[in-house]
PDB file of C-alpha atoms in Angstrom:
ATOM      1  CA  MET S   1      -0.117   0.193   0.202  1.00  0.00           C
ATOM      2  CA  ASP S   2       1.178   3.504  -1.142  1.00  0.00           C
ATOM      3  CA  LEU S   3       1.559   5.164   2.644  1.00  0.00           C
ATOM      4  CA  GLY S   4       1.241   8.465   0.732  1.00  0.00           C
ATOM      5  CA  ARG S   5      -2.088   7.685  -0.586  1.00  0.00           C
ATOM      6  CA  VAL S   6      -2.957   6.652   2.904  1.00  0.00           C
ATOM      7  CA  ARG S   7      -1.603   9.253   4.224  1.00  0.00           C
ATOM      8  CA  VAL S   8      -3.710  12.032   2.107  1.00  0.00           C
ATOM      9  CA  ALA S   9      -6.961  10.146   2.178  1.00  0.00           C
ATOM     10  CA  TYR S  10      -7.170  10.333   6.012  1.00  0.00           C
ATOM     11  CA  GLY S  11      -6.059  14.065   5.810  1.00  0.00           C
ATOM     12  CA  ALA S  12      -9.102  14.862   3.569  1.00  0.00           C
ATOM     13  CA  VAL S  13     -11.475  13.240   5.966  1.00  0.00           C
ATOM     14  CA  SER S  14      -9.926  13.750   9.008  1.00  0.00           C
ATOM     15  CA  ASP S  15     -12.160  16.482  10.489  1.00  0.00           C
ATOM     16  CA  LEU S  16     -15.184  14.189   9.699  1.00  0.00           C
ATOM     17  CA  TYR S  17     -12.777  11.066  11.389  1.00  0.00           C
ATOM     18  CA  ILE S  18     -12.429  13.094  14.223  1.00  0.00           C
ATOM     19  CA  GLU S  19     -15.840  14.012  14.823  1.00  0.00           C
ATOM     20  CA  LEU S  20     -16.911  10.382  14.360  1.00  0.00           C
ATOM     21  CA  PHE S  21     -14.295   8.492  16.156  1.00  0.00           C
ATOM     22  CA  GLY S  22     -12.293  11.324  18.381  1.00  0.00           C
ATOM     23  CA  THR S  23     -13.220  10.667  21.994  1.00  0.00           C
ATOM     24  CA  ARG S  24     -12.943   7.330  24.060  1.00  0.00           C
ATOM     25  CA  GLU S  25     -16.512   7.905  24.677  1.00  0.00           C
ATOM     26  CA  GLN S  26     -17.020   6.574  21.154  1.00  0.00           C
ATOM     27  CA  SER S  27     -15.239   3.617  21.235  1.00  0.00           C
ATOM     28  CA  HIS S  28     -16.592   0.618  22.211  1.00  0.00           C
ATOM     29  CA  ALA S  29     -16.319  -0.652  25.685  1.00  0.00           C
ATOM     30  CA  ASP S  30     -15.341  -4.152  25.449  1.00  0.00           C
ATOM     31  CA  ASP S  31     -12.777  -2.179  23.362  1.00  0.00           C
ATOM     32  CA  LEU S  32     -11.428  -0.403  25.785  1.00  0.00           C
ATOM     33  CA  ALA S  33     -11.341  -3.172  28.443  1.00  0.00           C
ATOM     34  CA  PHE S  34      -9.613  -5.437  26.168  1.00  0.00           C
ATOM     35  CA  ILE S  35      -6.749  -3.052  25.659  1.00  0.00           C
ATOM     36  CA  GLU S  36      -6.791  -2.028  29.597  1.00  0.00           C
ATOM     37  CA  ARG S  37      -6.210  -5.450  30.198  1.00  0.00           C
ATOM     38  CA  HIS S  38      -3.151  -5.750  28.412  1.00  0.00           C
ATOM     39  CA  LEU S  39      -1.445  -2.547  28.240  1.00  0.00           C
ATOM     40  CA  THR S  40      -1.945  -1.085  31.799  1.00  0.00           C
ATOM     41  CA  ARG S  41       1.318  -2.213  33.311  1.00  0.00           C
ATOM     42  CA  ALA S  42       4.512   0.009  33.724  1.00  0.00           C
ATOM     43  CA  GLY S  43       6.452   1.309  31.028  1.00  0.00           C
ATOM     44  CA  THR S  44       6.289   3.181  28.026  1.00  0.00           C
ATOM     45  CA  VAL S  45       3.439   2.220  25.537  1.00  0.00           C
ATOM     46  CA  LEU S  46       3.615   3.097  21.998  1.00  0.00           C
ATOM     47  CA  ASP S  47       0.408   3.870  19.597  1.00  0.00           C
ATOM     48  CA  VAL S  48       1.016   3.421  16.748  1.00  0.00           C
ATOM     49  CA  GLY S  49      -1.651   4.713  14.012  1.00  0.00           C
ATOM     50  CA  CYS S  50      -3.131   6.718  17.070  1.00  0.00           C
ATOM     51  CA  GLY S  51      -4.930   8.686  14.884  1.00  0.00           C
ATOM     52  CA  PRO S  52      -7.192  11.595  16.550  1.00  0.00           C
ATOM     53  CA  GLY S  53      -4.870  10.656  19.864  1.00  0.00           C
ATOM     54  CA  HIS S  54      -7.841   9.266  22.048  1.00  0.00           C
ATOM     55  CA  MET S  55      -6.946   5.990  22.589  1.00  0.00           C
ATOM     56  CA  THR S  56      -3.461   7.326  23.838  1.00  0.00           C
ATOM     57  CA  ASP S  57      -4.954   9.868  26.054  1.00  0.00           C
ATOM     58  CA  HIS S  58      -6.934   6.961  27.404  1.00  0.00           C
ATOM     59  CA  LEU S  59      -3.822   5.065  28.500  1.00  0.00           C
ATOM     60  CA  ARG S  60      -2.327   8.142  30.015  1.00  0.00           C
ATOM     61  CA  SER S  61      -5.438   8.772  32.387  1.00  0.00           C
ATOM     62  CA  LEU S  62      -5.127   5.333  33.285  1.00  0.00           C
ATOM     63  CA  GLY S  63      -1.273   6.299  34.356  1.00  0.00           C
ATOM     64  CA  VAL S  64       0.347   4.520  31.572  1.00  0.00           C
ATOM     65  CA  ASP S  65       3.134   6.330  29.587  1.00  0.00           C
ATOM     66  CA  ALA S  66       1.655   6.372  26.069  1.00  0.00           C
ATOM     67  CA  THR S  67       2.922   8.019  23.122  1.00  0.00           C
ATOM     68  CA  GLY S  68       1.032   8.143  19.899  1.00  0.00           C
ATOM     69  CA  ILE S  69       2.500   8.193  16.478  1.00  0.00           C
ATOM     70  CA  ASP S  70       0.573   8.573  13.059  1.00  0.00           C
ATOM     71  CA  LEU S  71       1.372   9.429   9.865  1.00  0.00           C
ATOM     72  CA  VAL S  72      -1.209  11.854   8.835  1.00  0.00           C
ATOM     73  CA  PRO S  73      -0.068  15.452  10.088  1.00  0.00           C
ATOM     74  CA  GLU S  74      -4.147  16.378  10.621  1.00  0.00           C
ATOM     75  CA  PHE S  75      -4.405  13.921  13.473  1.00  0.00           C
ATOM     76  CA  ILE S  76      -1.489  14.784  15.241  1.00  0.00           C
ATOM     77  CA  ALA S  77      -1.994  18.553  15.274  1.00  0.00           C
ATOM     78  CA  HIS S  78      -5.639  17.191  16.556  1.00  0.00           C
ATOM     79  CA  ALA S  79      -4.135  15.168  19.450  1.00  0.00           C
ATOM     80  CA  GLY S  80      -1.601  18.088  20.522  1.00  0.00           C
ATOM     81  CA  ALA S  81      -4.244  20.314  20.765  1.00  0.00           C
ATOM     82  CA  ALA S  82      -7.370  18.055  22.098  1.00  0.00           C
ATOM     83  CA  PHE S  83      -5.028  16.139  24.490  1.00  0.00           C
ATOM     84  CA  PRO S  84      -2.301  19.017  25.515  1.00  0.00           C
ATOM     85  CA  GLY S  85      -0.624  16.751  28.184  1.00  0.00           C
ATOM     86  CA  GLY S  86       0.620  13.999  25.964  1.00  0.00           C
ATOM     87  CA  ARG S  87       2.834  12.963  23.468  1.00  0.00           C
ATOM     88  CA  TYR S  88       2.013  13.018  19.773  1.00  0.00           C
ATOM     89  CA  LEU S  89       4.554  12.167  16.918  1.00  0.00           C
ATOM     90  CA  LEU S  90       4.403  12.260  13.163  1.00  0.00           C
ATOM     91  CA  GLY S  91       5.917   8.799  11.840  1.00  0.00           C
ATOM     92  CA  SER S  92       5.606   5.863  10.488  1.00  0.00           C
ATOM     93  CA  MET S  93       4.872   2.140  12.304  1.00  0.00           C
ATOM     94  CA  ASP S  94       7.788   0.810   9.655  1.00  0.00           C
ATOM     95  CA  HIS S  95      10.747   3.110  11.264  1.00  0.00           C
ATOM     96  CA  LEU S  96       9.708   3.418  15.007  1.00  0.00           C
ATOM     97  CA  PRO S  97      11.448   6.409  16.630  1.00  0.00           C
ATOM     98  CA  VAL S  98      12.782   4.021  19.431  1.00  0.00           C
ATOM     99  CA  ALA S  99      15.870   2.058  20.365  1.00  0.00           C
ATOM    100  CA  ASP S 100      15.567  -1.803  20.319  1.00  0.00           C
ATOM    101  CA  GLY S 101      13.847  -3.317  23.046  1.00  0.00           C
ATOM    102  CA  SER S 102      12.706  -0.166  24.872  1.00  0.00           C
ATOM    103  CA  VAL S 103       8.984  -0.311  25.067  1.00  0.00           C
ATOM    104  CA  ALA S 104       6.969  -2.180  27.174  1.00  0.00           C
ATOM    105  CA  GLY S 105       3.422  -2.237  25.133  1.00  0.00           C
ATOM    106  CA  ILE S 106       2.358  -1.004  21.804  1.00  0.00           C
ATOM    107  CA  LEU S 107      -0.877  -0.810  20.607  1.00  0.00           C
ATOM    108  CA  SER S 108      -2.057  -1.062  17.091  1.00  0.00           C
ATOM    109  CA  TRP S 109      -5.820  -0.474  16.798  1.00  0.00           C
ATOM    110  CA  TYR S 110      -6.765  -0.628  12.926  1.00  0.00           C
ATOM    111  CA  SER S 111      -3.508   0.772  11.970  1.00  0.00           C
ATOM    112  CA  LEU S 112      -2.681  -2.498  10.244  1.00  0.00           C
ATOM    113  CA  ILE S 113      -6.130  -2.534   8.099  1.00  0.00           C
ATOM    114  CA  HIS S 114      -4.534  -0.852   5.066  1.00  0.00           C
ATOM    115  CA  ARG S 115      -1.162  -2.479   4.726  1.00  0.00           C
ATOM    116  CA  THR S 116      -1.241  -5.131   2.218  1.00  0.00           C
ATOM    117  CA  PRO S 117      -0.876  -8.918   3.404  1.00  0.00           C
ATOM    118  CA  HIS S 118       2.777  -9.224   2.590  1.00  0.00           C
ATOM    119  CA  GLU S 119       3.691  -5.882   4.175  1.00  0.00           C
ATOM    120  CA  VAL S 120       2.133  -7.060   7.438  1.00  0.00           C
ATOM    121  CA  GLY S 121       4.803  -9.775   8.425  1.00  0.00           C
ATOM    122  CA  GLY S 122       7.453  -6.887   7.937  1.00  0.00           C
ATOM    123  CA  VAL S 123       5.485  -3.760  10.290  1.00  0.00           C
ATOM    124  CA  LEU S 124       5.256  -6.331  13.231  1.00  0.00           C
ATOM    125  CA  ALA S 125       8.953  -7.016  12.677  1.00  0.00           C
ATOM    126  CA  GLU S 126       9.166  -3.669  13.242  1.00  0.00           C
ATOM    127  CA  LEU S 127       7.021  -4.213  16.472  1.00  0.00           C
ATOM    128  CA  ARG S 128       8.785  -6.492  17.766  1.00  0.00           C
ATOM    129  CA  ARG S 129      12.707  -4.601  17.194  1.00  0.00           C
ATOM    130  CA  ALA S 130      10.805  -1.853  19.861  1.00  0.00           C
ATOM    131  CA  MET S 131       9.575  -4.365  22.489  1.00  0.00           C
ATOM    132  CA  ALA S 132      11.127  -5.525  25.783  1.00  0.00           C
ATOM    133  CA  PRO S 133      10.995  -8.933  26.701  1.00  0.00           C
ATOM    134  CA  GLY S 134       7.558  -9.362  28.066  1.00  0.00           C
ATOM    135  CA  GLY S 135       6.099  -6.835  26.276  1.00  0.00           C
ATOM    136  CA  ALA S 136       2.917  -6.744  25.188  1.00  0.00           C
ATOM    137  CA  LEU S 137       1.239  -6.075  21.982  1.00  0.00           C
ATOM    138  CA  VAL S 138      -2.627  -5.729  21.396  1.00  0.00           C
ATOM    139  CA  VAL S 139      -3.683  -5.631  17.778  1.00  0.00           C
ATOM    140  CA  GLY S 140      -7.201  -4.392  16.349  1.00  0.00           C
ATOM    141  CA  PHE S 141      -8.505  -5.408  12.634  1.00  0.00           C
ATOM    142  CA  PHE S 142     -11.378  -6.544  10.876  1.00  0.00           C
ATOM    143  CA  ASP S 143     -12.607 -10.361  10.981  1.00  0.00           C
ATOM    144  CA  GLY S 144     -13.405 -12.152   8.272  1.00  0.00           C
ATOM    145  CA  ASP S 145     -13.388 -16.157   6.674  1.00  0.00           C
ATOM    146  CA  ALA S 146     -10.097 -15.321   4.193  1.00  0.00           C
ATOM    147  CA  VAL S 147      -7.497 -12.620   3.726  1.00  0.00           C
ATOM    148  CA  GLU S 148      -9.170 -10.440   1.394  1.00  0.00           C
ATOM    149  CA  ALA S 149      -9.383  -6.461   0.201  1.00  0.00           C
ATOM    150  CA  PHE S 150     -12.737  -4.266   0.430  1.00  0.00           C
ATOM    151  CA  ASP S 151     -13.748  -0.994   0.021  1.00  0.00           C
ATOM    152  CA  HIS S 152     -13.111   0.932   3.122  1.00  0.00           C
ATOM    153  CA  LYS S 153     -14.278   4.313   3.258  1.00  0.00           C
ATOM    154  CA  VAL S 154     -11.299   5.988   3.214  1.00  0.00           C
ATOM    155  CA  VAL S 155      -9.125   3.736   1.141  1.00  0.00           C
ATOM    156  CA  THR S 156      -8.552   0.183   0.560  1.00  0.00           C
ATOM    157  CA  ALA S 157      -8.526  -2.357   3.680  1.00  0.00           C
ATOM    158  CA  TYR S 158      -8.310  -5.923   4.455  1.00  0.00           C
ATOM    159  CA  ARG S 159      -9.759  -8.381   6.384  1.00  0.00           C
ATOM    160  CA  TRP S 160      -8.154 -11.501   8.311  1.00  0.00           C
ATOM    161  CA  PRO S 161      -9.149 -14.427   9.489  1.00  0.00           C
ATOM    162  CA  VAL S 162      -8.083 -14.426  13.382  1.00  0.00           C
ATOM    163  CA  ASP S 163      -5.909 -17.855  13.466  1.00  0.00           C
ATOM    164  CA  GLU S 164      -3.848 -16.599  10.248  1.00  0.00           C
ATOM    165  CA  PHE S 165      -3.251 -13.429  12.008  1.00  0.00           C
ATOM    166  CA  SER S 166      -2.153 -15.255  15.321  1.00  0.00           C
ATOM    167  CA  GLY S 167       0.068 -16.971  13.199  1.00  0.00           C
ATOM    168  CA  LEU S 168       1.648 -14.281  11.515  1.00  0.00           C
ATOM    169  CA  LEU S 169       2.328 -12.666  15.537  1.00  0.00           C
ATOM    170  CA  ALA S 170       3.842 -15.680  15.933  1.00  0.00           C
ATOM    171  CA  GLN S 171       6.237 -15.616  13.168  1.00  0.00           C
ATOM    172  CA  ALA S 172       7.338 -11.769  14.215  1.00  0.00           C
ATOM    173  CA  GLY S 173       8.283 -13.515  17.526  1.00  0.00           C
ATOM    174  CA  PHE S 174       4.961 -12.880  19.489  1.00  0.00           C
ATOM    175  CA  ALA S 175       2.810 -15.457  21.374  1.00  0.00           C
ATOM    176  CA  GLU S 176      -0.842 -15.101  21.620  1.00  0.00           C
ATOM    177  CA  VAL S 177      -2.917 -14.644  25.166  1.00  0.00           C
ATOM    178  CA  GLU S 178      -6.092 -12.951  24.688  1.00  0.00           C
ATOM    179  CA  ARG S 179      -8.174 -12.980  21.542  1.00  0.00           C
ATOM    180  CA  TRP S 180     -12.090 -11.750  21.031  1.00  0.00           C
ATOM    181  CA  ARG S 181     -14.157 -11.366  18.176  1.00  0.00           C
ATOM    182  CA  ARG S 182     -17.514  -9.368  17.556  1.00  0.00           C
ATOM    183  CA  PRO S 183     -19.784 -10.025  14.793  1.00  0.00           C
ATOM    184  CA  ALA S 184     -21.045  -7.605  12.269  1.00  0.00           C
ATOM    185  CA  ASP S 185     -24.109  -6.071  13.367  1.00  0.00           C
ATOM    186  CA  GLY S 186     -25.677  -4.632  10.348  1.00  0.00           C
ATOM    187  CA  THR S 187     -24.126  -1.405  10.941  1.00  0.00           C
ATOM    188  CA  HIS S 188     -20.428  -2.864  11.684  1.00  0.00           C
ATOM    189  CA  ARG S 189     -18.166  -5.194  10.084  1.00  0.00           C
ATOM    190  CA  ALA S 190     -16.750  -8.142  12.080  1.00  0.00           C
ATOM    191  CA  HIS S 191     -14.313  -6.951  14.498  1.00  0.00           C
ATOM    192  CA  ALA S 192     -11.149  -8.969  15.969  1.00  0.00           C
ATOM    193  CA  ALA S 193      -8.626  -8.538  18.559  1.00  0.00           C
ATOM    194  CA  ILE S 194      -5.738  -9.961  19.865  1.00  0.00           C
ATOM    195  CA  ALA S 195      -2.887  -9.673  22.894  1.00  0.00           C
ATOM    196  CA  ALA S 196       0.117 -10.964  22.613  1.00  0.00           C
ATOM    197  CA  VAL S 197       3.542 -11.185  24.160  1.00  0.00           C
ATOM    198  CA  THR S 198       7.055 -11.181  23.025  1.00  0.00           C
ATOM    199  CA  ALA S 199       8.413 -14.932  22.758  1.00  0.00           C
TER     200      ALA S 199
END
């Protein structure tokens, strides 16, 4: 996937995206609970693909030393203004601005959905590089019976079977510790999340 295309596409709809998704109150309670179970331990946490910054701010409200990273300038500008106590950096999950083994956790909440299947393994390897032994990773993505592209409202996205995504995590050096799935309900697509630790 052309990351420049993703950046421009989200920048063009950033105001609407922020209006629809830009606060923790607009997040599903089960999503927040899942994230909290695995990323509220002590240490530095990166929220990669943080979007408007609301999940980063939520983690910080729980005492987590969280930093948001996103490639969309409009999202980083909004996050800095809406959550002035937080840290938000313009950047890419392909090249995280941290030393090897330096973070205790990473949140990748729907930030891998636009990456093509052959790209995901490389991104997961970069996340693994950044994480300390025993570090926790939480990934949210669209659930499906097969790996397939679909017409997302912003730019092409991909569904993943949970078992297949878990296998990719294992190849990158993570061990799954919890998963959960929320079926489609007529308004929202099927959702899945996996929590894993560095193996």
